[in-house]
Each structure stands twice: as structure tokens, then as C-alpha cells.
PDB file of C-alpha atoms in Angstrom:
ATOM      1  CA  VAL A 189      62.855 -62.994 -78.096  1.00 94.00           C
ATOM      2  CA  THR A 190      62.487 -63.189 -81.645  1.00 94.00           C
ATOM      3  CA  PHE A 191      59.677 -64.665 -84.296  1.00 94.00           C
ATOM      4  CA  VAL A 192      59.570 -66.866 -87.411  1.00 94.00           C
ATOM      5  CA  ASP A 193      56.360 -66.590 -89.810  1.00 92.00           C
ATOM      6  CA  SER A 194      55.350 -70.107 -90.575  1.00 91.00           C
ATOM      7  CA  ASP A 195      55.222 -69.620 -94.361  1.00 91.00           C
ATOM      8  CA  ASP A 196      59.077 -68.367 -94.159  1.00 95.00           C
ATOM      9  CA  TRP A 197      62.236 -69.697 -93.779  1.00 95.00           C
ATOM     10  CA  VAL A 198      65.461 -68.918 -92.370  1.00 96.00           C
ATOM     11  CA  GLY A 199      69.356 -69.373 -92.996  1.00 95.00           C
ATOM     12  CA  ASP A 200      72.076 -70.532 -90.852  1.00 95.00           C
ATOM     13  CA  THR A 201      72.812 -67.478 -89.425  1.00 94.00           C
ATOM     14  CA  TYR A 202      69.812 -65.979 -88.754  1.00 95.00           C
ATOM     15  CA  LEU A 203      70.300 -66.203 -84.775  1.00 94.00           C
ATOM     16  CA  ASP A 204      74.117 -65.337 -85.281  1.00 93.00           C
ATOM     17  CA  ASN A 205      73.071 -62.261 -86.475  1.00 92.00           C
ATOM     18  CA  TYR A 206      71.471 -60.825 -83.603  1.00 91.00           C
ATOM     19  CA  SER A 207      74.807 -61.496 -81.815  1.00 87.00           C
ATOM     20  CA  ILE A 208      76.796 -58.004 -80.882  1.00 80.00           C
ATOM     21  CA  LYS A 209      79.548 -57.573 -78.337  1.00 75.00           C
ATOM     22  CA  ASP A 210      77.851 -55.791 -76.166  1.00 72.00           C
ATOM     23  CA  ASN A 211      74.161 -55.184 -76.389  1.00 71.00           C
ATOM     24  CA  ASN A 212      73.767 -53.889 -72.315  1.00 76.00           C
ATOM     25  CA  SER A 213      72.448 -50.424 -73.650  1.00 87.00           C
ATOM     26  CA  ILE A 214      71.006 -51.769 -77.003  1.00 93.00           C
ATOM     27  CA  ASP A 215      66.982 -52.382 -76.636  1.00 95.00           C
ATOM     28  CA  LEU A 216      66.335 -53.778 -80.388  1.00 95.00           C
ATOM     29  CA  ILE A 217      68.286 -55.399 -82.551  1.00 95.00           C
ATOM     30  CA  CYS A 218      67.154 -55.535 -86.729  1.00 96.00           C
ATOM     31  CA  GLN A 219      68.946 -57.299 -89.341  1.00 96.00           C
ATOM     32  CA  GLY A 220      67.718 -57.245 -93.096  1.00 95.00           C
ATOM     33  CA  TYR A 221      65.494 -60.233 -95.198  1.00 95.00           C
ATOM     34  CA  ILE A 222      65.399 -61.089 -98.945  1.00 94.00           C
ATOM     35  CA  THR A 223      62.299 -61.733-100.493  1.00 93.00           C
ATOM     36  CA  THR A 224      61.700 -62.633-104.323  1.00 89.00           C
ATOM     37  CA  LYS A 225      59.101 -60.071-105.255  1.00 86.00           C
ATOM     38  CA  PRO A 226      59.138 -56.342-103.906  1.00 84.00           C
ATOM     39  CA  VAL A 227      57.711 -55.642-100.615  1.00 82.00           C
ATOM     40  CA  PHE A 228      54.368 -53.782-100.589  1.00 69.00           C
ATOM     41  CA  LEU A 229      52.463 -51.811-103.250  1.00 55.00           C
ATOM     42  CA  TYR A 230      55.124 -48.965-104.142  1.00 57.00           C
ATOM     43  CA  GLY A 231      58.659 -48.370-103.991  1.00 59.00           C
ATOM     44  CA  ASN A 232      61.311 -48.746-106.557  1.00 63.00           C
ATOM     45  CA  HIS A 233      63.690 -50.969-104.857  1.00 72.00           C
ATOM     46  CA  SER A 234      65.964 -52.585-107.176  1.00 77.00           C
ATOM     47  CA  PRO A 235      66.409 -56.801-107.725  1.00 78.00           C
ATOM     48  CA  LYS A 236      69.837 -58.209-107.072  1.00 81.00           C
ATOM     49  CA  GLU A 237      71.537 -60.277-110.186  1.00 79.00           C
ATOM     50  CA  ASN A 238      70.050 -63.182-108.610  1.00 83.00           C
ATOM     51  CA  GLY A 239      66.603 -61.607-109.042  1.00 82.00           C
ATOM     52  CA  THR A 240      65.594 -61.221-105.216  1.00 89.00           C
ATOM     53  CA  TYR A 241      65.219 -58.467-103.351  1.00 91.00           C
ATOM     54  CA  GLU A 242      67.121 -57.289-100.126  1.00 92.00           C
ATOM     55  CA  TYR A 243      65.718 -55.023 -97.520  1.00 93.00           C
ATOM     56  CA  ALA A 244      67.899 -53.497 -94.509  1.00 94.00           C
ATOM     57  CA  VAL A 245      69.086 -50.379 -92.655  1.00 94.00           C
ATOM     58  CA  LYS A 246      72.595 -50.120 -91.366  1.00 94.00           C
ATOM     59  CA  CYS A 247      72.391 -47.757 -88.207  1.00 91.00           C
ATOM     60  CA  ASN A 248      73.172 -47.418 -84.601  1.00 91.00           C
ATOM     61  CA  ASP A 249      71.554 -44.549 -82.531  1.00 92.00           C
ATOM     62  CA  ARG A 250      68.810 -43.258 -80.251  1.00 94.00           C
ATOM     63  CA  ILE A 251      65.177 -44.738 -81.455  1.00 93.00           C
ATOM     64  CA  GLN A 252      63.657 -41.084 -82.609  1.00 93.00           C
ATOM     65  CA  THR A 253      66.800 -40.913 -85.000  1.00 93.00           C
ATOM     66  CA  VAL A 254      66.490 -44.625 -86.622  1.00 94.00           C
ATOM     67  CA  ILE A 255      62.721 -45.103 -86.655  1.00 94.00           C
ATOM     68  CA  PRO A 256      62.388 -43.018 -90.043  1.00 93.00           C
ATOM     69  CA  GLN A 257      65.410 -44.730 -91.571  1.00 94.00           C
ATOM     70  CA  MET A 258      63.721 -48.145 -90.828  1.00 94.00           C
ATOM     71  CA  PHE A 259      60.395 -46.876 -92.087  1.00 92.00           C
ATOM     72  CA  LYS A 260      62.292 -45.914 -95.205  1.00 91.00           C
ATOM     73  CA  GLY A 261      64.014 -48.899 -95.503  1.00 91.00           C
ATOM     74  CA  ARG A 262      61.045 -51.039 -95.463  1.00 91.00           C
ATOM     75  CA  VAL A 263      62.012 -53.258 -91.999  1.00 94.00           C
ATOM     76  CA  ILE A 264      59.850 -51.667 -89.107  1.00 94.00           C
ATOM     77  CA  HIS A 265      56.956 -53.427 -89.886  1.00 92.00           C
ATOM     78  CA  PHE A 266      58.472 -56.907 -89.467  1.00 94.00           C
ATOM     79  CA  LEU A 267      58.796 -58.920 -85.909  1.00 94.00           C
ATOM     80  CA  TRP A 268      60.779 -61.601 -87.417  1.00 95.00           C
ATOM     81  CA  ILE A 269      63.836 -59.316 -88.112  1.00 96.00           C
ATOM     82  CA  MET A 270      64.006 -58.100 -84.731  1.00 96.00           C
ATOM     83  CA  ALA A 271      65.082 -59.199 -81.592  1.00 96.00           C
ATOM     84  CA  PHE A 272      63.523 -57.753 -78.486  1.00 96.00           C
ATOM     85  CA  LYS A 273      64.869 -57.560 -74.652  1.00 95.00           C
ATOM     86  CA  ARG A 274      62.432 -59.699 -72.886  1.00 95.00           C
ATOM     87  CA  ILE A 275      62.781 -57.326 -69.624  1.00 95.00           C
ATOM     88  CA  ILE A 276      61.233 -54.513 -71.349  1.00 96.00           C
ATOM     89  CA  ILE A 277      58.568 -56.800 -72.528  1.00 97.00           C
ATOM     90  CA  ASN A 278      57.697 -58.070 -69.370  1.00 97.00           C
ATOM     91  CA  GLN A 279      58.611 -55.060 -67.209  1.00 96.00           C
ATOM     92  CA  ASN A 280      55.867 -53.110 -69.478  1.00 96.00           C
ATOM     93  CA  ASN A 281      53.461 -55.564 -70.019  1.00 96.00           C
ATOM     94  CA  LEU A 282      53.200 -56.126 -73.601  1.00 96.00           C
ATOM     95  CA  ARG A 283      51.078 -58.605 -75.647  1.00 95.00           C
ATOM     96  CA  PHE A 284      50.178 -58.597 -78.638  1.00 94.00           C
ATOM     97  CA  ASP A 285      46.479 -57.142 -79.538  1.00 91.00           C
ATOM     98  CA  GLU A 286      44.420 -60.221 -79.934  1.00 92.00           C
ATOM     99  CA  ARG A 287      41.714 -58.558 -81.687  1.00 90.00           C
ATOM    100  CA  LEU A 288      43.830 -57.957 -84.962  1.00 88.00           C
ATOM    101  CA  ASP A 289      44.073 -60.307 -87.325  1.00 82.00           C
ATOM    102  CA  ASN A 290      46.942 -58.200 -89.250  1.00 82.00           C
ATOM    103  CA  GLY A 291      48.537 -54.954 -88.533  1.00 86.00           C
ATOM    104  CA  GLU A 292      49.491 -56.354 -85.033  1.00 92.00           C
ATOM    105  CA  ASP A 293      53.487 -56.803 -85.778  1.00 93.00           C
ATOM    106  CA  LEU A 294      53.825 -52.929 -86.370  1.00 94.00           C
ATOM    107  CA  VAL A 295      51.304 -51.716 -83.098  1.00 95.00           C
ATOM    108  CA  PHE A 296      53.653 -54.415 -81.155  1.00 96.00           C
ATOM    109  CA  ILE A 297      56.803 -52.624 -82.319  1.00 97.00           C
ATOM    110  CA  LEU A 298      55.785 -49.469 -81.704  1.00 96.00           C
ATOM    111  CA  LYS A 299      54.533 -50.104 -78.501  1.00 96.00           C
ATOM    112  CA  TYR A 300      57.766 -51.950 -77.269  1.00 97.00           C
ATOM    113  CA  LEU A 301      59.919 -48.658 -78.924  1.00 96.00           C
ATOM    114  CA  SER A 302      57.779 -46.607 -76.786  1.00 95.00           C
ATOM    115  CA  PHE A 303      59.566 -47.879 -73.943  1.00 96.00           C
ATOM    116  CA  SER A 304      62.841 -48.168 -75.535  1.00 95.00           C
ATOM    117  CA  HIS A 305      66.203 -45.955 -76.072  1.00 94.00           C
ATOM    118  CA  MET A 306      68.854 -47.381 -78.264  1.00 94.00           C
ATOM    119  CA  VAL A 307      68.777 -49.501 -81.660  1.00 95.00           C
ATOM    120  CA  THR A 308      71.214 -51.505 -83.899  1.00 94.00           C
ATOM    121  CA  CYS A 309      70.479 -52.226 -87.406  1.00 95.00           C
ATOM    122  CA  PHE A 310      72.417 -54.151 -89.509  1.00 92.00           C
ATOM    123  CA  ASP A 311      72.873 -55.280 -93.253  1.00 92.00           C
ATOM    124  CA  ARG A 312      72.823 -59.007 -92.585  1.00 92.00           C
ATOM    125  CA  PHE A 313      70.487 -61.352 -94.357  1.00 94.00           C
ATOM    126  CA  ALA A 314      69.253 -64.967 -93.376  1.00 95.00           C
ATOM    127  CA  TYR A 315      65.865 -64.413 -93.366  1.00 96.00           C
ATOM    128  CA  HIS A 316      63.696 -65.138 -96.632  1.00 96.00           C
ATOM    129  CA  TYR A 317      60.172 -63.684 -96.631  1.00 94.00           C
ATOM    130  CA  ALA A 318      57.367 -64.714 -98.713  1.00 91.00           C
ATOM    131  CA  VAL A 319      55.737 -61.569 -99.663  1.00 85.00           C
ATOM    132  CA  PRO A 320      51.796 -61.927 -99.496  1.00 78.00           C
ATOM    133  CA  GLU A 321      49.049 -60.418-102.156  1.00 73.00           C
ATOM    134  CA  TRP A 322      49.072 -57.148 -99.951  1.00 60.00           C
ATOM    135  CA  GLY A 323      45.402 -56.097-100.679  1.00 58.00           C
ATOM    136  CA  ALA A 324      43.816 -59.321 -99.722  1.00 56.00           C
ATOM    137  CA  LYS A 325      45.852 -59.715 -96.572  1.00 56.00           C
ATOM    138  CA  TYR A 326      45.247 -55.799 -95.601  1.00 59.00           C
ATOM    139  CA  ALA A 327      41.371 -55.358 -96.296  1.00 66.00           C
ATOM    140  CA  ARG A 328      40.240 -54.061 -92.932  1.00 76.00           C
ATOM    141  CA  SER A 329      36.905 -53.199 -91.822  1.00 87.00           C
ATOM    142  CA  PHE A 330      36.624 -49.258 -90.015  1.00 90.00           C
ATOM    143  CA  GLU A 331      36.639 -50.947 -86.621  1.00 92.00           C
ATOM    144  CA  LYS A 332      40.052 -52.521 -87.397  1.00 90.00           C
ATOM    145  CA  GLU A 333      41.512 -49.485 -88.810  1.00 92.00           C
ATOM    146  CA  ILE A 334      40.864 -46.944 -86.180  1.00 93.00           C
ATOM    147  CA  MET A 335      41.770 -49.965 -83.797  1.00 93.00           C
ATOM    148  CA  ILE A 336      45.213 -49.855 -85.392  1.00 93.00           C
ATOM    149  CA  GLY A 337      45.212 -46.287 -85.996  1.00 94.00           C
ATOM    150  CA  GLU A 338      44.376 -44.882 -82.330  1.00 94.00           C
ATOM    151  CA  GLN A 339      47.717 -47.561 -81.088  1.00 94.00           C
ATOM    152  CA  LEU A 340      49.946 -46.234 -83.450  1.00 94.00           C
ATOM    153  CA  TYR A 341      49.340 -42.721 -83.389  1.00 94.00           C
ATOM    154  CA  ASP A 342      49.891 -42.781 -79.081  1.00 94.00           C
ATOM    155  CA  SER A 343      53.034 -44.901 -79.468  1.00 94.00           C
ATOM    156  CA  ILE A 344      54.379 -42.713 -82.015  1.00 94.00           C
ATOM    157  CA  ARG A 345      53.360 -39.360 -80.097  1.00 92.00           C
ATOM    158  CA  GLN A 346      54.827 -41.261 -76.815  1.00 92.00           C
ATOM    159  CA  ILE A 347      58.111 -41.585 -78.953  1.00 93.00           C
ATOM    160  CA  TYR A 348      57.878 -37.838 -79.995  1.00 92.00           C
ATOM    161  CA  LYS A 349      56.507 -36.511 -77.092  1.00 88.00           C
ATOM    162  CA  VAL A 350      59.041 -33.470 -77.298  1.00 80.00           C
ATOM    163  CA  GLU A 351      58.314 -32.707 -81.123  1.00 85.00           C
ATOM    164  CA  PRO A 352      54.670 -33.662 -81.661  1.00 82.00           C
ATOM    165  CA  ASN A 353      54.684 -32.103 -85.281  1.00 86.00           C
ATOM    166  CA  ASN A 354      57.137 -34.265 -86.229  1.00 88.00           C
ATOM    167  CA  GLU A 355      56.748 -36.110 -89.639  1.00 90.00           C
ATOM    168  CA  LEU A 356      55.761 -38.937 -88.430  1.00 92.00           C
ATOM    169  CA  CYS A 357      53.306 -37.655 -85.569  1.00 92.00           C
ATOM    170  CA  ARG A 358      51.753 -35.588 -88.444  1.00 92.00           C
ATOM    171  CA  TYR A 359      51.427 -38.791 -90.527  1.00 93.00           C
ATOM    172  CA  TYR A 360      49.361 -41.023 -87.913  1.00 93.00           C
ATOM    173  CA  ARG A 361      47.540 -38.104 -86.930  1.00 93.00           C
ATOM    174  CA  GLU A 362      46.382 -36.927 -90.145  1.00 92.00           C
ATOM    175  CA  ASP A 363      45.931 -40.752 -91.076  1.00 93.00           C
ATOM    176  CA  LEU A 364      43.498 -41.421 -88.013  1.00 94.00           C
ATOM    177  CA  VAL A 365      41.567 -38.305 -88.428  1.00 93.00           C
ATOM    178  CA  SER A 366      41.181 -39.100 -92.368  1.00 93.00           C
ATOM    179  CA  LYS A 367      39.654 -42.322 -91.164  1.00 94.00           C
ATOM    180  CA  TYR A 368      37.295 -40.693 -88.586  1.00 95.00           C
ATOM    181  CA  LEU A 369      36.193 -37.829 -91.432  1.00 93.00           C
ATOM    182  CA  GLN A 370      35.662 -40.363 -94.028  1.00 92.00           C
ATOM    183  CA  GLU A 371      33.228 -42.818 -91.698  1.00 94.00           C
ATOM    184  CA  PHE A 372      31.448 -39.110 -90.727  1.00 94.00           C
ATOM    185  CA  CYS A 373      31.015 -38.773 -94.459  1.00 91.00           C
ATOM    186  CA  ILE A 374      29.494 -42.054 -95.298  1.00 93.00           C
ATOM    187  CA  ASN A 375      28.097 -43.531 -92.287  1.00 93.00           C
ATOM    188  CA  PRO A 376      25.541 -41.142 -90.560  1.00 92.00           C
ATOM    189  CA  SER A 377      24.912 -43.488 -87.662  1.00 93.00           C
ATOM    190  CA  ASN A 378      28.904 -42.968 -86.439  1.00 93.00           C
ATOM    191  CA  ARG A 379      29.076 -39.737 -86.671  1.00 94.00           C
ATOM    192  CA  LYS A 380      28.777 -38.596 -82.778  1.00 94.00           C
ATOM    193  CA  PHE A 381      31.230 -41.451 -82.471  1.00 95.00           C
ATOM    194  CA  CYS A 382      33.300 -39.811 -84.932  1.00 94.00           C
ATOM    195  CA  LEU A 383      32.990 -36.195 -83.380  1.00 94.00           C
ATOM    196  CA  ARG A 384      33.712 -37.752 -80.172  1.00 93.00           C
ATOM    197  CA  ARG A 385      37.199 -39.065 -81.706  1.00 94.00           C
ATOM    198  CA  ILE A 386      38.112 -36.270 -83.595  1.00 94.00           C
ATOM    199  CA  ARG A 387      37.560 -33.982 -80.281  1.00 93.00           C
ATOM    200  CA  LYS A 388      39.945 -36.700 -78.258  1.00 92.00           C
ATOM    201  CA  ILE A 389      42.828 -35.884 -80.968  1.00 92.00           C
ATOM    202  CA  LEU A 390      42.303 -32.403 -80.895  1.00 92.00           C
ATOM    203  CA  GLN A 391      42.625 -31.911 -77.125  1.00 91.00           C
ATOM    204  CA  LYS A 392      46.198 -33.901 -77.290  1.00 87.00           C
ATOM    205  CA  ASP A 393      47.310 -31.680 -80.602  1.00 89.00           C
ATOM    206  CA  PHE A 394      45.049 -28.720 -81.107  1.00 89.00           C
ATOM    207  CA  ARG A 395      47.858 -26.856 -82.687  1.00 88.00           C
ATOM    208  CA  TYR A 396      48.971 -29.254 -85.441  1.00 88.00           C
ATOM    209  CA  SER A 397      45.803 -30.884 -86.784  1.00 87.00           C
ATOM    210  CA  GLN A 398      45.185 -30.073 -90.353  1.00 84.00           C
ATOM    211  CA  ILE A 399      41.410 -29.446 -89.926  1.00 89.00           C
ATOM    212  CA  PHE A 400      40.651 -25.637 -90.236  1.00 90.00           C
ATOM    213  CA  ILE A 401      41.320 -23.530 -87.208  1.00 92.00           C
ATOM    214  CA  MET A 402      37.562 -22.543 -86.870  1.00 91.00           C
ATOM    215  CA  THR A 403      36.653 -25.788 -87.521  1.00 91.00           C
ATOM    216  CA  ARG A 404      39.096 -26.927 -84.756  1.00 91.00           C
ATOM    217  CA  ILE A 405      37.717 -24.723 -82.424  1.00 92.00           C
ATOM    218  CA  ILE A 406      33.960 -25.301 -83.028  1.00 92.00           C
ATOM    219  CA  ILE A 407      34.614 -29.040 -82.432  1.00 91.00           C
ATOM    220  CA  LEU A 408      36.848 -28.929 -79.362  1.00 90.00           C
ATOM    221  CA  PHE A 409      34.770 -26.392 -77.304  1.00 90.00           C
ATOM    222  CA  ASP A 410      30.820 -26.898 -78.212  1.00 88.00           C
ATOM    223  CA  CYS A 411      28.573 -29.323 -76.618  1.00 84.00           C
ATOM    224  CA  SER A 412      26.197 -29.371 -79.167  1.00 89.00           C
ATOM    225  CA  TYR A 413      26.444 -32.251 -81.391  1.00 89.00           C
ATOM    226  CA  LEU A 414      24.049 -30.774 -84.023  1.00 90.00           C
ATOM    227  CA  PHE A 415      26.457 -27.576 -84.264  1.00 90.00           C
ATOM    228  CA  SER A 416      29.605 -29.468 -84.434  1.00 91.00           C
ATOM    229  CA  LYS A 417      28.038 -31.555 -86.943  1.00 91.00           C
ATOM    230  CA  VAL A 418      27.129 -28.913 -89.105  1.00 92.00           C
ATOM    231  CA  ILE A 419      30.228 -27.348 -88.874  1.00 92.00           C
ATOM    232  CA  LEU A 420      32.107 -30.199 -90.113  1.00 91.00           C
ATOM    233  CA  MET A 421      29.766 -31.044 -93.072  1.00 91.00           C
ATOM    234  CA  MET A 422      30.683 -27.229 -94.213  1.00 91.00           C
ATOM    235  CA  HIS A 423      34.223 -27.937 -93.875  1.00 89.00           C
ATOM    236  CA  LEU A 424      34.355 -30.864 -95.684  1.00 89.00           C
ATOM    237  CA  TRP A 425      32.303 -29.491 -98.368  1.00 87.00           C
ATOM    238  CA  PHE A 426      34.272 -26.615 -98.605  1.00 87.00           C
ATOM    239  CA  LYS A 427      37.580 -28.794 -98.620  1.00 82.00           C
ATOM    240  CA  ASN A 428      36.185 -30.966-101.122  1.00 81.00           C
ATOM    241  CA  GLU A 429      35.587 -27.732-103.618  1.00 73.00           C
ATOM    242  CA  LEU A 430      39.327 -26.579-102.943  1.00 75.00           C
ATOM    243  CA  THR A 431      40.774 -30.069-104.374  1.00 71.00           C
ATOM    244  CA  LYS A 432      38.169 -29.739-107.493  1.00 67.00           C
TER     245      LYS A 432
END
């Protein structure tokens, strides 16, 4: 199974690029793509002589090894350069989250990879991507941000379950916690909800959270909302003071 976005185009070799001699042990095949401007708002990718940019990763390994390379190569976010095994999709009832109007690609990809083992990536190019205006496309509400963040965190944690303090686990865990902390600060009506969700994260990864150890202990074991709220507000105030 593969995909093409309606505002992009593909070359004649697009489907051929997914062909490999023995793919029985391969769960995902990923090729490269071409753009006319840099992908995302960061990075220092250099253009080719004709002014286009090429993004690809070349590797064949276990998903735990390949995923960091796919993030670094700017290829993991995009469905349309990947070929997925239909049997994995059907056996695990993998579907898109229709509540999301952006970010659903990466959510689906990481869920799929949490049921996969081997990935092959090629530096073959036949997909031409029309890069959007990222700031406008990815403006999200708090509800959508945490909907995406929770699913990404759960998938990455499943993929790296034997090393929960892996760099990607840390990134998605702290990104999710920071979203709850920010909402806790700016929206008093959501404070109980945010504390409950932070407590849920601590139940999974108490040892690895970046929250101060005493704050972690009190939030996790305290049954009093008022006490937890005061402690977390003090924690945030003190953390802000340290960064000044």
C-alpha cells in the first residue's frame, strides 16, 4: 500500500522504486523525494545545481536503528515515499485518526512501525513534493496537539520499550509533558486534566521525566488536587527563575 498527495506528482519510476529482490523480511520500503524549496523551517540542506532539493536515507536494518536516520534525513514524516505491507495494516487494524486534519501521517507511520521489524530505505527519487507553508498548515489547538503527542509518545515507547530513555523517547515524552505544563499555566480550567495526564506519564516513566524529583513524587502519589497544584506551580516558578 502506498499514497500520493493530490498537489504532488510522481515520475515514471515511482512504483518501480519500491521493487526489491526479496522483500519477505522487509516490513517497510522508503524511497527519496524532490522539492523546489527546503523542507520544514529548519535545517541546512543544500540545493542541487538545478535548484531542487533531494531528501533520502540509504539503509537496511531493524526499525530501532533506522528510525533515527529517517528523522535526521527528513523522510519519516511522509506516507507517500513509503510502501506498507497490507497484511500488517489489516492484522493490527491500523487506520488513520480522522479527528486529525494534520499530523496524521506521522501518527500512522509510527503506529505501523511499532508492529514492524525491518526497514529498507533507498536513495531513489521519483516523488516531487510541493512544500506547503508550514506555519499556516500546522497551527493546532491544544486538544489536537495532545491528541497527536499522546499517540506519538505511545508508539515510540512501544518501539523502544527495552530502552525507555532512548533519545526519541525522551524527546516525545518531554514534548508531551511541556504541552501539559504550558496548558496548566495558561488555562486554569484545564489544570485538573493536565495534572491527571502528567500523572499518567509518570506512572509509565517516573525515573526518566525531566520534572524535579520531589515534584514528581508529590504529583504521582498525592491524592489532593490542591497540594499537587501548589507544588507544580512552585516547580514552574522555580524553573522559570533558573532560566532567567
